[in-house]
């Protein structure tokens, strides 16, 4: 689970971002003491910071510079001052991205996910796989959507893992049967069909209709 520090003095915006981040399986903390942002940063040890420019006491540029003195965590500015000079200033101070207000919170969270993947997916820092707003945790083999846990059998987890890992690509039925066979589970064509259908029903009931698409004669795909 990634930890994201939100440095935003508009409570409505901060709470909206925090709620959506939790729906995506992240943890978040909203700064309350804007005179001591670094104290909260060091206590929380976040994987990423969302940082407004216009803040009480010191602006976001100041805190970006302070964070960069001790950490390389990704920093994304969120600000209504989206002139080119402000964006250039943010990047020069060490920011990794910039999104202008007003913004769609889903777009913001998607950008957060992309930035986190670039920063951490090449290492061993995360067990999370995100796809279309759903989060598969390879550590405890849990699957969540909109903050709700979707219970999976071992076979359903293996099928979903393979499809998410290869998202955008067709995974053949043969490959899926081989995957399940290697787990010491007897699998034939009918067994695979039953498992996929049960998995689809669970996804549909959770609000993920059409999550898995059948490519007849080829296999399955998550677009």
mmCIF file of C-alpha atoms in Angstrom:
data_model
loop_
_atom_site.group_PDB
_atom_site.id
_atom_site.type_symbol
_atom_site.label_atom_id
_atom_site.label_comp_id
_atom_site.label_asym_id
_atom_site.label_seq_id
_atom_site.Cartn_x
_atom_site.Cartn_y
_atom_site.Cartn_z
ATOM 1 C CA UNK A 1 0.000 0.000 0.000
ATOM 2 C CA UNK A 2 1.397 3.385 -1.033
ATOM 3 C CA UNK A 3 1.264 6.270 1.443
ATOM 4 C CA UNK A 4 0.441 9.677 -0.038
ATOM 5 C CA UNK A 5 0.795 12.961 1.841
ATOM 6 C CA UNK A 6 -1.745 15.625 0.809
ATOM 7 C CA UNK A 7 -0.594 19.205 1.391
ATOM 8 C CA UNK A 8 -3.763 21.133 0.496
ATOM 9 C CA UNK A 9 -5.496 23.754 2.651
ATOM 10 C CA UNK A 10 -8.921 23.427 0.980
ATOM 11 C CA UNK A 11 -10.578 20.767 3.153
ATOM 12 C CA UNK A 12 -13.146 19.842 0.517
ATOM 13 C CA UNK A 13 -10.508 19.174 -2.129
ATOM 14 C CA UNK A 14 -8.176 17.398 0.305
ATOM 15 C CA UNK A 15 -10.912 15.105 1.637
ATOM 16 C CA UNK A 16 -12.159 14.316 -1.878
ATOM 17 C CA UNK A 17 -8.669 13.328 -3.009
ATOM 18 C CA UNK A 18 -8.082 11.280 0.136
ATOM 19 C CA UNK A 19 -11.348 9.377 -0.283
ATOM 20 C CA UNK A 20 -10.639 8.508 -3.909
ATOM 21 C CA UNK A 21 -7.080 7.434 -3.142
ATOM 22 C CA UNK A 22 -8.410 5.025 -0.518
ATOM 23 C CA UNK A 23 -10.814 3.598 -3.108
ATOM 24 C CA UNK A 24 -7.733 2.762 -5.185
ATOM 25 C CA UNK A 25 -6.113 0.939 -2.293
ATOM 26 C CA UNK A 26 -3.748 3.693 -1.159
ATOM 27 C CA UNK A 27 -3.266 5.191 2.291
ATOM 28 C CA UNK A 28 -3.280 8.965 2.654
ATOM 29 C CA UNK A 29 -2.710 11.655 5.238
ATOM 30 C CA UNK A 30 -3.834 15.300 5.040
ATOM 31 C CA UNK A 31 -1.470 17.876 6.517
ATOM 32 C CA UNK A 32 -3.095 19.945 9.270
ATOM 33 C CA UNK A 33 -0.140 21.980 10.538
ATOM 34 C CA UNK A 34 0.971 24.079 7.574
ATOM 35 C CA UNK A 35 3.719 25.736 9.589
ATOM 36 C CA UNK A 36 5.379 22.338 10.116
ATOM 37 C CA UNK A 37 4.863 20.385 6.919
ATOM 38 C CA UNK A 38 8.286 18.748 7.175
ATOM 39 C CA UNK A 39 7.481 17.396 10.635
ATOM 40 C CA UNK A 40 4.409 15.627 9.253
ATOM 41 C CA UNK A 41 6.380 14.468 6.214
ATOM 42 C CA UNK A 42 9.072 12.854 8.357
ATOM 43 C CA UNK A 43 6.527 11.261 10.705
ATOM 44 C CA UNK A 44 4.432 9.785 7.902
ATOM 45 C CA UNK A 45 7.264 8.805 5.512
ATOM 46 C CA UNK A 46 5.070 8.946 2.381
ATOM 47 C CA UNK A 47 5.775 7.341 -0.982
ATOM 48 C CA UNK A 48 4.444 10.463 -2.739
ATOM 49 C CA UNK A 49 3.379 14.051 -2.010
ATOM 50 C CA UNK A 50 0.493 16.035 -3.510
ATOM 51 C CA UNK A 51 1.360 19.676 -2.990
ATOM 52 C CA UNK A 52 -0.635 22.883 -3.489
ATOM 53 C CA UNK A 53 1.211 26.123 -4.302
ATOM 54 C CA UNK A 54 -0.869 28.619 -2.327
ATOM 55 C CA UNK A 55 -0.576 27.561 1.324
ATOM 56 C CA UNK A 56 -0.597 29.302 4.732
ATOM 57 C CA UNK A 57 2.798 30.373 6.129
ATOM 58 C CA UNK A 58 4.988 29.101 3.243
ATOM 59 C CA UNK A 59 4.054 28.280 -0.341
ATOM 60 C CA UNK A 60 4.377 24.934 -2.058
ATOM 61 C CA UNK A 61 7.635 25.874 -3.756
ATOM 62 C CA UNK A 62 9.240 26.289 -0.344
ATOM 63 C CA UNK A 63 8.083 22.886 0.882
ATOM 64 C CA UNK A 64 9.064 21.227 -2.377
ATOM 65 C CA UNK A 65 12.597 22.534 -1.904
ATOM 66 C CA UNK A 66 12.668 21.373 1.714
ATOM 67 C CA UNK A 67 11.485 17.884 0.797
ATOM 68 C CA UNK A 68 14.078 17.623 -1.964
ATOM 69 C CA UNK A 69 16.844 18.287 0.564
ATOM 70 C CA UNK A 70 16.127 14.946 2.238
ATOM 71 C CA UNK A 71 14.007 12.824 -0.125
ATOM 72 C CA UNK A 72 13.475 11.812 -3.759
ATOM 73 C CA UNK A 73 9.813 10.817 -3.357
ATOM 74 C CA UNK A 74 7.579 11.805 -6.298
ATOM 75 C CA UNK A 75 5.962 15.225 -5.883
ATOM 76 C CA UNK A 76 2.928 16.371 -7.853
ATOM 77 C CA UNK A 77 1.750 19.981 -7.666
ATOM 78 C CA UNK A 78 -2.005 20.607 -7.610
ATOM 79 C CA UNK A 79 -2.783 24.266 -8.168
ATOM 80 C CA UNK A 80 -5.199 26.765 -9.705
ATOM 81 C CA UNK A 81 -2.196 28.850 -10.808
ATOM 82 C CA UNK A 82 -1.429 26.896 -13.982
ATOM 83 C CA UNK A 83 0.467 29.536 -15.948
ATOM 84 C CA UNK A 84 3.554 28.251 -17.749
ATOM 85 C CA UNK A 85 5.886 30.106 -15.400
ATOM 86 C CA UNK A 86 4.387 28.355 -12.359
ATOM 87 C CA UNK A 87 4.753 24.964 -14.013
ATOM 88 C CA UNK A 88 8.360 25.735 -14.937
ATOM 89 C CA UNK A 89 9.035 26.903 -11.378
ATOM 90 C CA UNK A 90 7.511 23.723 -9.939
ATOM 91 C CA UNK A 91 9.633 21.481 -12.173
ATOM 92 C CA UNK A 92 12.761 23.474 -11.414
ATOM 93 C CA UNK A 93 12.117 23.076 -7.683
ATOM 94 C CA UNK A 94 12.053 19.304 -8.119
ATOM 95 C CA UNK A 95 8.395 18.437 -8.852
ATOM 96 C CA UNK A 96 7.636 15.405 -11.026
ATOM 97 C CA UNK A 97 4.208 16.441 -12.319
ATOM 98 C CA UNK A 98 1.623 19.232 -12.240
ATOM 99 C CA UNK A 99 -2.179 19.188 -12.501
ATOM 100 C CA UNK A 100 -4.320 22.322 -12.673
ATOM 101 C CA UNK A 101 -7.491 23.009 -10.702
ATOM 102 C CA UNK A 102 -10.296 22.402 -11.266
ATOM 103 C CA UNK A 103 -9.570 18.788 -12.116
ATOM 104 C CA UNK A 104 -11.473 15.521 -12.311
ATOM 105 C CA UNK A 105 -10.396 13.575 -9.223
ATOM 106 C CA UNK A 106 -10.364 10.355 -11.271
ATOM 107 C CA UNK A 107 -7.849 11.933 -13.662
ATOM 108 C CA UNK A 108 -5.746 13.044 -10.699
ATOM 109 C CA UNK A 109 -5.733 9.557 -9.184
ATOM 110 C CA UNK A 110 -4.855 8.019 -12.567
ATOM 111 C CA UNK A 111 -1.881 10.390 -12.818
ATOM 112 C CA UNK A 112 -0.907 9.486 -9.257
ATOM 113 C CA UNK A 113 -0.986 5.796 -10.180
ATOM 114 C CA UNK A 114 1.136 6.378 -13.266
ATOM 115 C CA UNK A 115 3.704 8.382 -11.302
ATOM 116 C CA UNK A 116 3.873 5.743 -8.574
ATOM 117 C CA UNK A 117 4.392 2.986 -11.140
ATOM 118 C CA UNK A 118 7.242 4.901 -12.752
ATOM 119 C CA UNK A 119 8.839 5.474 -9.368
ATOM 120 C CA UNK A 120 8.378 2.090 -7.730
ATOM 121 C CA UNK A 121 7.253 -0.690 -10.065
ATOM 122 C CA UNK A 122 10.786 -1.523 -11.195
ATOM 123 C CA UNK A 123 11.737 -2.438 -7.646
ATOM 124 C CA UNK A 124 10.193 -4.530 -4.920
ATOM 125 C CA UNK A 125 8.438 -1.680 -3.130
ATOM 126 C CA UNK A 126 4.884 -2.570 -4.104
ATOM 127 C CA UNK A 127 2.679 -5.613 -4.370
ATOM 128 C CA UNK A 128 -0.148 -3.635 -5.970
ATOM 129 C CA UNK A 129 -1.388 -4.068 -9.537
ATOM 130 C CA UNK A 130 -3.933 -1.443 -10.627
ATOM 131 C CA UNK A 131 -6.348 -1.884 -13.519
ATOM 132 C CA UNK A 132 -9.422 0.203 -14.334
ATOM 133 C CA UNK A 133 -9.718 1.430 -10.761
ATOM 134 C CA UNK A 134 -9.404 -2.053 -9.253
ATOM 135 C CA UNK A 135 -6.383 -3.108 -7.195
ATOM 136 C CA UNK A 136 -4.915 -6.626 -7.034
ATOM 137 C CA UNK A 137 -2.531 -7.167 -4.123
ATOM 138 C CA UNK A 138 -0.063 -9.934 -4.941
ATOM 139 C CA UNK A 139 1.161 -9.964 -1.354
ATOM 140 C CA UNK A 140 -2.051 -11.171 0.310
ATOM 141 C CA UNK A 141 -3.847 -12.106 -2.953
ATOM 142 C CA UNK A 142 -6.706 -9.701 -2.238
ATOM 143 C CA UNK A 143 -8.679 -7.801 -4.874
ATOM 144 C CA UNK A 144 -10.465 -4.515 -4.178
ATOM 145 C CA UNK A 145 -12.719 -2.166 -6.113
ATOM 146 C CA UNK A 146 -14.261 1.044 -4.742
ATOM 147 C CA UNK A 147 -12.846 0.147 -1.347
ATOM 148 C CA UNK A 148 -14.675 -3.182 -1.237
ATOM 149 C CA UNK A 149 -12.884 -6.529 -1.099
ATOM 150 C CA UNK A 150 -13.851 -9.090 -3.765
ATOM 151 C CA UNK A 151 -13.272 -12.612 -2.435
ATOM 152 C CA UNK A 152 -11.372 -14.847 -4.866
ATOM 153 C CA UNK A 153 -10.565 -18.551 -4.904
ATOM 154 C CA UNK A 154 -6.968 -19.534 -5.618
ATOM 155 C CA UNK A 155 -7.808 -20.380 -9.228
ATOM 156 C CA UNK A 156 -9.741 -17.129 -9.729
ATOM 157 C CA UNK A 157 -6.796 -15.178 -8.332
ATOM 158 C CA UNK A 158 -4.344 -16.908 -10.689
ATOM 159 C CA UNK A 159 -6.568 -16.267 -13.706
ATOM 160 C CA UNK A 160 -7.069 -12.604 -12.770
ATOM 161 C CA UNK A 161 -3.367 -12.118 -12.046
ATOM 162 C CA UNK A 162 -2.406 -13.480 -15.473
ATOM 163 C CA UNK A 163 -4.955 -11.296 -17.269
ATOM 164 C CA UNK A 164 -3.986 -8.102 -15.412
ATOM 165 C CA UNK A 165 -0.277 -8.821 -15.848
ATOM 166 C CA UNK A 166 -0.912 -9.116 -19.597
ATOM 167 C CA UNK A 167 -3.560 -6.377 -19.849
ATOM 168 C CA UNK A 168 -4.112 -5.260 -23.398
ATOM 169 C CA UNK A 169 -2.957 -8.661 -24.662
ATOM 170 C CA UNK A 170 -4.933 -11.819 -25.332
ATOM 171 C CA UNK A 171 -4.145 -14.658 -22.919
ATOM 172 C CA UNK A 172 -4.931 -18.012 -24.495
ATOM 173 C CA UNK A 173 -7.005 -20.661 -22.768
ATOM 174 C CA UNK A 174 -4.031 -22.991 -23.145
ATOM 175 C CA UNK A 175 -1.795 -20.610 -21.211
ATOM 176 C CA UNK A 176 -4.359 -20.256 -18.426
ATOM 177 C CA UNK A 177 -4.828 -24.037 -18.182
ATOM 178 C CA UNK A 178 -1.054 -24.475 -18.024
ATOM 179 C CA UNK A 179 -0.876 -21.854 -15.265
ATOM 180 C CA UNK A 180 -3.499 -23.647 -13.185
ATOM 181 C CA UNK A 181 -2.059 -27.090 -13.962
ATOM 182 C CA UNK A 182 1.336 -25.939 -12.650
ATOM 183 C CA UNK A 183 -0.369 -25.137 -9.348
ATOM 184 C CA UNK A 184 -1.168 -28.858 -8.903
ATOM 185 C CA UNK A 185 -4.816 -28.333 -9.792
ATOM 186 C CA UNK A 186 -6.463 -30.612 -12.355
ATOM 187 C CA UNK A 187 -7.803 -28.373 -15.125
ATOM 188 C CA UNK A 188 -9.571 -29.200 -18.340
ATOM 189 C CA UNK A 189 -11.511 -27.018 -20.796
ATOM 190 C CA UNK A 190 -14.708 -27.252 -18.783
ATOM 191 C CA UNK A 191 -12.996 -26.506 -15.453
ATOM 192 C CA UNK A 192 -11.410 -23.363 -16.892
ATOM 193 C CA UNK A 193 -14.735 -22.167 -18.309
ATOM 194 C CA UNK A 194 -16.447 -22.669 -14.945
ATOM 195 C CA UNK A 195 -13.696 -20.708 -13.137
ATOM 196 C CA UNK A 196 -13.774 -17.830 -15.620
ATOM 197 C CA UNK A 197 -17.573 -17.615 -15.492
ATOM 198 C CA UNK A 198 -17.584 -17.567 -11.679
ATOM 199 C CA UNK A 199 -14.901 -14.874 -11.686
ATOM 200 C CA UNK A 200 -16.876 -12.791 -14.187
ATOM 201 C CA UNK A 201 -20.019 -13.034 -12.056
ATOM 202 C CA UNK A 202 -18.115 -11.769 -9.007
ATOM 203 C CA UNK A 203 -16.671 -8.880 -11.013
ATOM 204 C CA UNK A 204 -20.074 -7.990 -12.477
ATOM 205 C CA UNK A 205 -21.681 -7.993 -9.015
ATOM 206 C CA UNK A 206 -18.950 -5.669 -7.757
ATOM 207 C CA UNK A 207 -19.595 -3.163 -10.567
ATOM 208 C CA UNK A 208 -16.841 -4.294 -12.939
ATOM 209 C CA UNK A 209 -19.090 -5.314 -15.812
ATOM 210 C CA UNK A 210 -17.213 -6.382 -18.933
ATOM 211 C CA UNK A 211 -13.877 -6.422 -17.099
ATOM 212 C CA UNK A 212 -12.854 -9.621 -18.916
ATOM 213 C CA UNK A 213 -13.551 -9.904 -22.651
ATOM 214 C CA UNK A 214 -13.671 -13.198 -24.534
ATOM 215 C CA UNK A 215 -11.857 -13.390 -27.853
ATOM 216 C CA UNK A 216 -13.494 -16.408 -29.428
ATOM 217 C CA UNK A 217 -11.018 -18.993 -30.628
ATOM 218 C CA UNK A 218 -8.150 -17.037 -29.009
ATOM 219 C CA UNK A 219 -8.657 -16.549 -25.273
ATOM 220 C CA UNK A 220 -9.391 -13.702 -22.871
ATOM 221 C CA UNK A 221 -8.280 -10.080 -22.525
ATOM 222 C CA UNK A 222 -8.565 -7.137 -20.153
ATOM 223 C CA UNK A 223 -8.469 -4.038 -22.369
#
